[in-house]
PDB file of C-alpha atoms in Angstrom:
ATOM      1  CA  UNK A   1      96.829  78.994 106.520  1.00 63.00           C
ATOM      2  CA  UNK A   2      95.719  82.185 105.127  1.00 62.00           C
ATOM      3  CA  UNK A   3      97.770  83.422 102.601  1.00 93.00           C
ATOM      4  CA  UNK A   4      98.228  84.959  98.714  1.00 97.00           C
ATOM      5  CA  UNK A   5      98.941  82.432  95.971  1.00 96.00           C
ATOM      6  CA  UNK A   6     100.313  83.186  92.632  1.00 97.00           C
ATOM      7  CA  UNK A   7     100.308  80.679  89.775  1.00 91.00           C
ATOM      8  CA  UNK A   8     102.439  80.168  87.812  1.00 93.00           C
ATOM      9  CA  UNK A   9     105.874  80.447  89.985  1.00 94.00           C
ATOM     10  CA  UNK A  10     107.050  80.343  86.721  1.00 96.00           C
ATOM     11  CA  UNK A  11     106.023  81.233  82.912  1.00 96.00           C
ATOM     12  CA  UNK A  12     107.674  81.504  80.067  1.00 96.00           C
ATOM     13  CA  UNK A  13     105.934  83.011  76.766  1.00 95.00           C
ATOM     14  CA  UNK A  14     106.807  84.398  73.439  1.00 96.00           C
ATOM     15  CA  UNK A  15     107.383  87.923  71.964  1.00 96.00           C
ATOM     16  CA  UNK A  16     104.341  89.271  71.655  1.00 96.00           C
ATOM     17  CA  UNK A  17     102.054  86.391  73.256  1.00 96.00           C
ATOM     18  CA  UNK A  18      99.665  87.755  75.537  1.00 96.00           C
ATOM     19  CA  UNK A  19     100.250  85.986  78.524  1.00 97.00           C
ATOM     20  CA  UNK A  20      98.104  86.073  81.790  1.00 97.00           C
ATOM     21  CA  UNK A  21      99.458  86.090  85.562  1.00 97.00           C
ATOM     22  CA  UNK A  22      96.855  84.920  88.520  1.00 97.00           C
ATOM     23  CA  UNK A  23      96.461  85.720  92.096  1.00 97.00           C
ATOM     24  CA  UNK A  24      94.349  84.363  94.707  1.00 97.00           C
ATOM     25  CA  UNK A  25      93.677  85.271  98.075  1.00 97.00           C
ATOM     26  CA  UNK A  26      92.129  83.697 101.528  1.00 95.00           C
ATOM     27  CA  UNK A  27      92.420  87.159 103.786  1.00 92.00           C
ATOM     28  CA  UNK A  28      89.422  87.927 102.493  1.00 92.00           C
ATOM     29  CA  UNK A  29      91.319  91.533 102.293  1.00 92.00           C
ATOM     30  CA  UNK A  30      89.860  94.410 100.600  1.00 91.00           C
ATOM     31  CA  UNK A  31      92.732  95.798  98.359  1.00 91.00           C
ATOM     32  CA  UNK A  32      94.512  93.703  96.112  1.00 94.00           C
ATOM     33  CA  UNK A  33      98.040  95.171  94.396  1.00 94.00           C
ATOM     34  CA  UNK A  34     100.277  94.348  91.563  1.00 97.00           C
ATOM     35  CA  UNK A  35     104.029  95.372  91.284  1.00 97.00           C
ATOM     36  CA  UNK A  36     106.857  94.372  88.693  1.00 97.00           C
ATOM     37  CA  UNK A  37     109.815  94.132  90.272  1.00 96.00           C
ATOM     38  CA  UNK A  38     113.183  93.998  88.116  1.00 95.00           C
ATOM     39  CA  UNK A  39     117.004  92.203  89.154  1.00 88.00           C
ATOM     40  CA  UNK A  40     116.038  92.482  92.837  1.00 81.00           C
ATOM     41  CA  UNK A  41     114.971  96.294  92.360  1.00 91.00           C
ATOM     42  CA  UNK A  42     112.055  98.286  94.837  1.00 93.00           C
ATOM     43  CA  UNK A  43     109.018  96.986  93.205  1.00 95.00           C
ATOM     44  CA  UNK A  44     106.805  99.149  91.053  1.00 95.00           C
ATOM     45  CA  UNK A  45     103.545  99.323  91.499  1.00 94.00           C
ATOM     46  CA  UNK A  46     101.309  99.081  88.400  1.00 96.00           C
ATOM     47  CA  UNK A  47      98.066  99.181  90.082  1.00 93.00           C
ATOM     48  CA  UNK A  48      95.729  98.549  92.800  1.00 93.00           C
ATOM     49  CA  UNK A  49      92.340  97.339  93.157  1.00 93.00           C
ATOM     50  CA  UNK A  50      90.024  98.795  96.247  1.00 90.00           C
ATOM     51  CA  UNK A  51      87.115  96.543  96.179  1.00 91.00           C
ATOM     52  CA  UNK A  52      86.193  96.571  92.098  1.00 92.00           C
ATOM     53  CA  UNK A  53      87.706 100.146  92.377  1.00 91.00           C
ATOM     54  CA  UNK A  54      90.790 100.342  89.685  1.00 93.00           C
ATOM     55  CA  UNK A  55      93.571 102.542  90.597  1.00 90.00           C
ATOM     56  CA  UNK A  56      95.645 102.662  87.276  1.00 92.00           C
ATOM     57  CA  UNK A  57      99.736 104.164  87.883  1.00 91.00           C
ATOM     58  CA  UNK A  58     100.315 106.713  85.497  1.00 90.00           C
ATOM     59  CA  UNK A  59     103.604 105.446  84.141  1.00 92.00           C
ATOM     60  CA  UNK A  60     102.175 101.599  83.675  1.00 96.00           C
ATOM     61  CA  UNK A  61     101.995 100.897  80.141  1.00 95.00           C
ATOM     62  CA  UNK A  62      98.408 100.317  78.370  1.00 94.00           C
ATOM     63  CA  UNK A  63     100.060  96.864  77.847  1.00 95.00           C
ATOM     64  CA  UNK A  64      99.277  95.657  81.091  1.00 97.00           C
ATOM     65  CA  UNK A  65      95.701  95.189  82.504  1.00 96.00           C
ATOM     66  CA  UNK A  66      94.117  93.912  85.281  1.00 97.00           C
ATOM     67  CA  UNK A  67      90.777  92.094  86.292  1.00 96.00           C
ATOM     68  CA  UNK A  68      88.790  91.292  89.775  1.00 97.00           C
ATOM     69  CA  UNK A  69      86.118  89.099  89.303  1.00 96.00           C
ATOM     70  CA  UNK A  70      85.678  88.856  93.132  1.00 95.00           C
ATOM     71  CA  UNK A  71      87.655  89.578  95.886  1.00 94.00           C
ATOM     72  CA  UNK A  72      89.864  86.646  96.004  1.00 96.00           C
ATOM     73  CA  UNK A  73      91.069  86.599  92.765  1.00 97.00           C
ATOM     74  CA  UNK A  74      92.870  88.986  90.346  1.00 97.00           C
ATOM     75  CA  UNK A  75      94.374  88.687  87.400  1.00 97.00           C
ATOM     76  CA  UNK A  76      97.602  90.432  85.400  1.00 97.00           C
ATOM     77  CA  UNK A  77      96.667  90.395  81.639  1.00 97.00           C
ATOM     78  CA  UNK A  78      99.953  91.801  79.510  1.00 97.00           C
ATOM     79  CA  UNK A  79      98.742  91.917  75.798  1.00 96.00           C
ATOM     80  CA  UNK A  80     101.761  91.919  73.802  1.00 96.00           C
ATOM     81  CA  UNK A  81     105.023  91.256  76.402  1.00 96.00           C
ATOM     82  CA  UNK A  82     108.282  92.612  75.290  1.00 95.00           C
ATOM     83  CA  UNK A  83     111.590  91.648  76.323  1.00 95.00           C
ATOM     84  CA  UNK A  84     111.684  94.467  79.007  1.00 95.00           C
ATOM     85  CA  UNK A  85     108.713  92.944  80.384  1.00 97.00           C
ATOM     86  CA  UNK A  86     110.850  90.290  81.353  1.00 97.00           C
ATOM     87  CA  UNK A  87     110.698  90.499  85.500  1.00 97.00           C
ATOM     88  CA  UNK A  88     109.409  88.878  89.004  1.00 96.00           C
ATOM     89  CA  UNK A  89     105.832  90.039  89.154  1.00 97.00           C
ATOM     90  CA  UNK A  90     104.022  90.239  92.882  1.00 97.00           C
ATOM     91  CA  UNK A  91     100.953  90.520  93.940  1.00 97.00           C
ATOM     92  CA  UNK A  92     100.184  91.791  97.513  1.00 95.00           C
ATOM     93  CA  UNK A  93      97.150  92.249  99.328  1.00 94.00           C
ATOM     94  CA  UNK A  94      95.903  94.727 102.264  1.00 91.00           C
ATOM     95  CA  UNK A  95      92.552  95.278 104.661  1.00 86.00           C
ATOM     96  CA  UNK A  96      92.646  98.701 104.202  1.00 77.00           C
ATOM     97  CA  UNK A  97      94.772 101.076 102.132  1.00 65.00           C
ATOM     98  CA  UNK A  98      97.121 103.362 104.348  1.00 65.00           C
ATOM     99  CA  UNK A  99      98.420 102.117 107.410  1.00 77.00           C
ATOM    100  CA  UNK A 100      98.031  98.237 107.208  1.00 83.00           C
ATOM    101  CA  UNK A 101     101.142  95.660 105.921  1.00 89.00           C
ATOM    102  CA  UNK A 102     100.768  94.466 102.586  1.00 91.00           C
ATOM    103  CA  UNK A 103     101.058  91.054 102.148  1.00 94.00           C
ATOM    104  CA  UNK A 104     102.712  89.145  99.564  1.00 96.00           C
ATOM    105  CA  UNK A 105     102.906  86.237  97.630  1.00 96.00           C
ATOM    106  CA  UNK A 106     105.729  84.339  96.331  1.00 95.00           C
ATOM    107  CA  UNK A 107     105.535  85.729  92.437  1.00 96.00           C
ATOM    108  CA  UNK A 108     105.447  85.114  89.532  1.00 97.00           C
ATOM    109  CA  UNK A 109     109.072  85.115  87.593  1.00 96.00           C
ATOM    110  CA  UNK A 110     108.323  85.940  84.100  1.00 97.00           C
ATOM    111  CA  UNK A 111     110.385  85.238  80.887  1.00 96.00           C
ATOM    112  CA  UNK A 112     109.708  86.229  77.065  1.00 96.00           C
ATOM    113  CA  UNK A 113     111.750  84.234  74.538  1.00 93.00           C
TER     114      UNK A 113
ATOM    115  CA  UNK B   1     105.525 113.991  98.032  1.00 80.00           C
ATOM    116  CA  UNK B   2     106.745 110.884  99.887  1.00 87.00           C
ATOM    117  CA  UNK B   3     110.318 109.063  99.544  1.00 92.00           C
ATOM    118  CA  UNK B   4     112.570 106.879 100.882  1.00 95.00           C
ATOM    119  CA  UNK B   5     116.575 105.960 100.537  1.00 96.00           C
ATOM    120  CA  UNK B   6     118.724 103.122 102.366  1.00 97.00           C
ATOM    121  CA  UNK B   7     122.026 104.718 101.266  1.00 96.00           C
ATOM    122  CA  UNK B   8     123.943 101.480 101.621  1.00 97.00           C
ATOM    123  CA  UNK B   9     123.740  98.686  98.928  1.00 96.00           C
ATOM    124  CA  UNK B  10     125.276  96.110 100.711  1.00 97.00           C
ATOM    125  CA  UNK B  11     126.002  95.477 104.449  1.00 98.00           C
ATOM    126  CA  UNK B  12     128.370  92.747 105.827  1.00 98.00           C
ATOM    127  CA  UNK B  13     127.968  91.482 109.272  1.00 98.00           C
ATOM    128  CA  UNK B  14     129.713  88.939 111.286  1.00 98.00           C
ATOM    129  CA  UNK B  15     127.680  85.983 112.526  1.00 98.00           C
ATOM    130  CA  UNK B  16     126.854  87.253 116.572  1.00 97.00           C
ATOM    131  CA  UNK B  17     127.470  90.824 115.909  1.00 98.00           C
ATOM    132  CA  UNK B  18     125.031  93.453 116.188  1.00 98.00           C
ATOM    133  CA  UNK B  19     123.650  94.631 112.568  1.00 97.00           C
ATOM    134  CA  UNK B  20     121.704  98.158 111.387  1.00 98.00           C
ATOM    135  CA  UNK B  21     119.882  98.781 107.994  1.00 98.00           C
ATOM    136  CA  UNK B  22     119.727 102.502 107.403  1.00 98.00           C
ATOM    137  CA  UNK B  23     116.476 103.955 106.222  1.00 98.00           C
ATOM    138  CA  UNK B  24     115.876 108.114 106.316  1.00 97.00           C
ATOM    139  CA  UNK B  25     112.761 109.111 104.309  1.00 96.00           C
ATOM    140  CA  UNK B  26     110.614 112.134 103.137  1.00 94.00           C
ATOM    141  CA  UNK B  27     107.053 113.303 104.163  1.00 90.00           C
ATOM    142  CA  UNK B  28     104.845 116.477 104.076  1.00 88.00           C
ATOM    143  CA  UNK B  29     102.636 115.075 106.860  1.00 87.00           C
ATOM    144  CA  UNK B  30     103.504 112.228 109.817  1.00 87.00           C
ATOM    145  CA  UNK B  31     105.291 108.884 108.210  1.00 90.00           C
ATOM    146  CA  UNK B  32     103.954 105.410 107.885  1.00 92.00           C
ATOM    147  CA  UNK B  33     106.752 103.513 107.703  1.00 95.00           C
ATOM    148  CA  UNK B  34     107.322  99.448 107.167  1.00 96.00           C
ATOM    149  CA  UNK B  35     110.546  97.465 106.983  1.00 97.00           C
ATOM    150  CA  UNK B  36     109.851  94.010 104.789  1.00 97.00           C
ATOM    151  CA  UNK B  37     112.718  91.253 103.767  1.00 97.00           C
ATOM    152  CA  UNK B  38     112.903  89.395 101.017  1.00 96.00           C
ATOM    153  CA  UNK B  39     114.474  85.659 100.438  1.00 95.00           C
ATOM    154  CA  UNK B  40     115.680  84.576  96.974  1.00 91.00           C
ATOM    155  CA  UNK B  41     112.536  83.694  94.509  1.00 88.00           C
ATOM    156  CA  UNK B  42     110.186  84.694  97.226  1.00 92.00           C
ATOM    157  CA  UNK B  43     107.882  87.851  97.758  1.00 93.00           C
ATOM    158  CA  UNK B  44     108.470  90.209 100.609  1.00 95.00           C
ATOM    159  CA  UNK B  45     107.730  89.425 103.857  1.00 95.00           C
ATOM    160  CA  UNK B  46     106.362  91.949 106.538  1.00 95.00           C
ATOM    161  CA  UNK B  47     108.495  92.361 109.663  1.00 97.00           C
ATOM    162  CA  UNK B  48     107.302  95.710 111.867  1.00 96.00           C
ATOM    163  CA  UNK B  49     105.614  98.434 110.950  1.00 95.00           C
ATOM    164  CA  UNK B  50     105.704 102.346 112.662  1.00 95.00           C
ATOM    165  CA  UNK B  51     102.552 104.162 112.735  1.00 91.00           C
ATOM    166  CA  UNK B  52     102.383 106.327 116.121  1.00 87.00           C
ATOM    167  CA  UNK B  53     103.181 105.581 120.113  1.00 88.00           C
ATOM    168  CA  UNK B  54     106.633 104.123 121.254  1.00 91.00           C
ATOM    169  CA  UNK B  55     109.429 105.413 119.022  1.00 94.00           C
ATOM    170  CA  UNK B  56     111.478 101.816 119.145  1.00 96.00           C
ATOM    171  CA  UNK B  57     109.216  99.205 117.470  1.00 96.00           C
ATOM    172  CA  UNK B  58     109.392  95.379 117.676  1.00 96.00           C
ATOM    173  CA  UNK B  59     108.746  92.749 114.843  1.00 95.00           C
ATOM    174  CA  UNK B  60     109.427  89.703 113.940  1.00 93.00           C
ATOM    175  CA  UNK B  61     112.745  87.426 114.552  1.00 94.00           C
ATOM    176  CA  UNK B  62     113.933  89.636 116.923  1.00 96.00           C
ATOM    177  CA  UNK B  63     114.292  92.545 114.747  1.00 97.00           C
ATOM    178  CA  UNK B  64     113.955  96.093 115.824  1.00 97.00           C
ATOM    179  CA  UNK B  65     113.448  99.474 114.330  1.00 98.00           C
ATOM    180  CA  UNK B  66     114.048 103.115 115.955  1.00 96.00           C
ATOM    181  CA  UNK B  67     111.844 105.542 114.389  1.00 96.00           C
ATOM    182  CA  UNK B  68     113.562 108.835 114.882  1.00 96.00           C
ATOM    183  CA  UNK B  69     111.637 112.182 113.396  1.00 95.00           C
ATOM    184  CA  UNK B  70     113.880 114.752 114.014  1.00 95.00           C
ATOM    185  CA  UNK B  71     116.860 112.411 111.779  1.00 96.00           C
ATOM    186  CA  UNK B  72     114.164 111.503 109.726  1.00 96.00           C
ATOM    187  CA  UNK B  73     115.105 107.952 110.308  1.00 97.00           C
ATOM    188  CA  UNK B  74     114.415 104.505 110.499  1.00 98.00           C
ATOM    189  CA  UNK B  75     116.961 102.120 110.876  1.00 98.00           C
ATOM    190  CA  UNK B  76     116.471  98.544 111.474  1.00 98.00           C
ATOM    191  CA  UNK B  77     117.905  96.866 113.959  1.00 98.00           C
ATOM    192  CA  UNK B  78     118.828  93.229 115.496  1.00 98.00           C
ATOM    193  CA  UNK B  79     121.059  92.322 118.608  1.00 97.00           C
ATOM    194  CA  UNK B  80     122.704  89.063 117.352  1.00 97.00           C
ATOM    195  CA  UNK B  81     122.732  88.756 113.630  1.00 97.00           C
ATOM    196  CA  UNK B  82     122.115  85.422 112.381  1.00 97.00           C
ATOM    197  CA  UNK B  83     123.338  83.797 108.773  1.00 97.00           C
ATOM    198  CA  UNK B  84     119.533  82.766 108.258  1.00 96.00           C
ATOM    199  CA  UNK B  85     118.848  86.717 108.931  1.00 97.00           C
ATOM    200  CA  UNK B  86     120.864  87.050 105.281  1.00 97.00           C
ATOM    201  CA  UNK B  87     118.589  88.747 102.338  1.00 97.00           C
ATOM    202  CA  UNK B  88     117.540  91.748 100.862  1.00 97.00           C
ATOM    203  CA  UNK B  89     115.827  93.907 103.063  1.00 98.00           C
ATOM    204  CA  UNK B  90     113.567  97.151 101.818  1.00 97.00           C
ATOM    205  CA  UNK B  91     112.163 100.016 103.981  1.00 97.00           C
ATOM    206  CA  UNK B  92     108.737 101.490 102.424  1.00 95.00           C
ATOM    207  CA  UNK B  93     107.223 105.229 103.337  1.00 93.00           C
ATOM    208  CA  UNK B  94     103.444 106.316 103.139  1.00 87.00           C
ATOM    209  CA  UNK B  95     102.955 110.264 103.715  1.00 81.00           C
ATOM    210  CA  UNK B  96      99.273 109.772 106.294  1.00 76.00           C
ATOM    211  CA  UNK B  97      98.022 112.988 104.228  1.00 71.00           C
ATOM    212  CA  UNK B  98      98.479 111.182 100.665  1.00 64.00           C
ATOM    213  CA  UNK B  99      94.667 110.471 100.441  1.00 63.00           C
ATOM    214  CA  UNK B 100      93.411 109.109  97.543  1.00 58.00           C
ATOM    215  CA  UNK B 101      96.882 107.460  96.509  1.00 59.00           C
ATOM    216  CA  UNK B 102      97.723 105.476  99.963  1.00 69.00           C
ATOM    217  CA  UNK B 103     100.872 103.487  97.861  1.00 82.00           C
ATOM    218  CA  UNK B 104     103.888 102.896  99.721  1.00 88.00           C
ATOM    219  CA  UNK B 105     106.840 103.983  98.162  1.00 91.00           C
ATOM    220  CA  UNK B 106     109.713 101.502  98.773  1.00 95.00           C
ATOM    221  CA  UNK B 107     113.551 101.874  98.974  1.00 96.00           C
ATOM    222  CA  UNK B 108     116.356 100.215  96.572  1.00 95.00           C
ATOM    223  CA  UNK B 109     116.583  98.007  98.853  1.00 97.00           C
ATOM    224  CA  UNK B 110     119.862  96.659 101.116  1.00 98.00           C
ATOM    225  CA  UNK B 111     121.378  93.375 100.945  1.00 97.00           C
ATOM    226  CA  UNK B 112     122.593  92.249 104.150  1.00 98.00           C
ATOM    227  CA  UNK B 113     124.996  89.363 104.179  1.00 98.00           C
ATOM    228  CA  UNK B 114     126.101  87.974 107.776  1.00 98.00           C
ATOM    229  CA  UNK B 115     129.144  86.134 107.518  1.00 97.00           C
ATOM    230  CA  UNK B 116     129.519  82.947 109.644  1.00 95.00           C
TER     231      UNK B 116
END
């Protein structure tokens, strides 16, 4: 089936450790997105990719980054996580921008020791 | 500017009862408007979407939404409830005129319980 795949469900790093998060697709969809979400909060989106277009969120720290070396994969990079980096990170993808569903994988549930 | 609230936290329903999830939201142009549900240590799932035409809007298991512009609302909706239907449950808003930016902006979120 179709579908977005985040690996790991799970990782655990250090203070400081850069640590990075991966997402893969098989929609072949054009717009991949990445959102922290916090203690079963509305997730935030950090940013979106449109094609190789980056669409940075003005409040996302310059601690996280983001890479698409093609359109099924992208990649979370967080350079130094702190402890209030600590969250369930998603990744969703979309055809279009606008008025189609997003569509979600399972996450990735981060810890920092 | 584009926003959404689902003023209640937490809704209880008994198992066979009928069940709402309020959603009113904020646009400067016509609403895109998506209801999703999420299961614990899963991501959010897509259930029905309003974008123009019929005002009441089917989606998946059975769920319903009433979109309702002169409220400003968009409540979902289910006949029956079921205890499977329990999780948390998030309406998201896109304003159609926010080009360049086309994010949705999601609610806090409800958790709806149904009580056997």
């Amino acid at each position: 089936d179709a579908m977005v795949i985040q690996n790991p469900r799970y990782q655990v790093t250090q203070f400081g450790k850069p640590v990075t998060l991966s997402c893969s697709q098989t929609l072949n969809h054009n717009v991949m997105y990445w959102y922290q979400q916090k203690s079963s909060q509305a997730p935030k989106l950090l940013f979106h990719y449109y094609d190789k277009d980056f669409n940075n969120e003005a409040d996302t720290p310059d601690n996280f980054q983001s890479r698409r070396p093609n359109t099924s994969f992208c990649f979370l990079d967080i350079r130094s996580p702190g402890l209030g980096d600590a969250a369930m990170y998603l990744c969703a993808t979309s055809r279009v921008r606008g008025n189609q569903p997003q569509h979600f994988g399972d996450g990735t549930r981060l810890s920092i020791l | 500017a584009q926003s959404v609230a689902q003023p209640e936290d937490q809704v209880n329903v008994a198992e066979g009862n009928p069940l709402t999830v309020k959603c009113t939201y904020s646009v400067s142009g016509n609403p895109y408007l998506f209801w999703y549900v999420q299961y614990p240590n899963r991501g959010l799932q897509f259930l029905l979407k309003y974008i123009t035409g019929d005002n009441l809007v089917k989606g998946s298991y059975g769920f319903e939404a009433e979109f309702n512009k002169s409220q400003t609302s968009f409540h979902l909706k289910k006949p029956s409830a079921l205890v499977s239907d329990s999780a948390l449950y998030f309406c998201a808003v896109r304003d159609e005129t926010n080009f360049g930016n086309e994010k949705l902006t999601f609610g806090t979120g409800t958790r709806l319980t149904i009580i056997p």
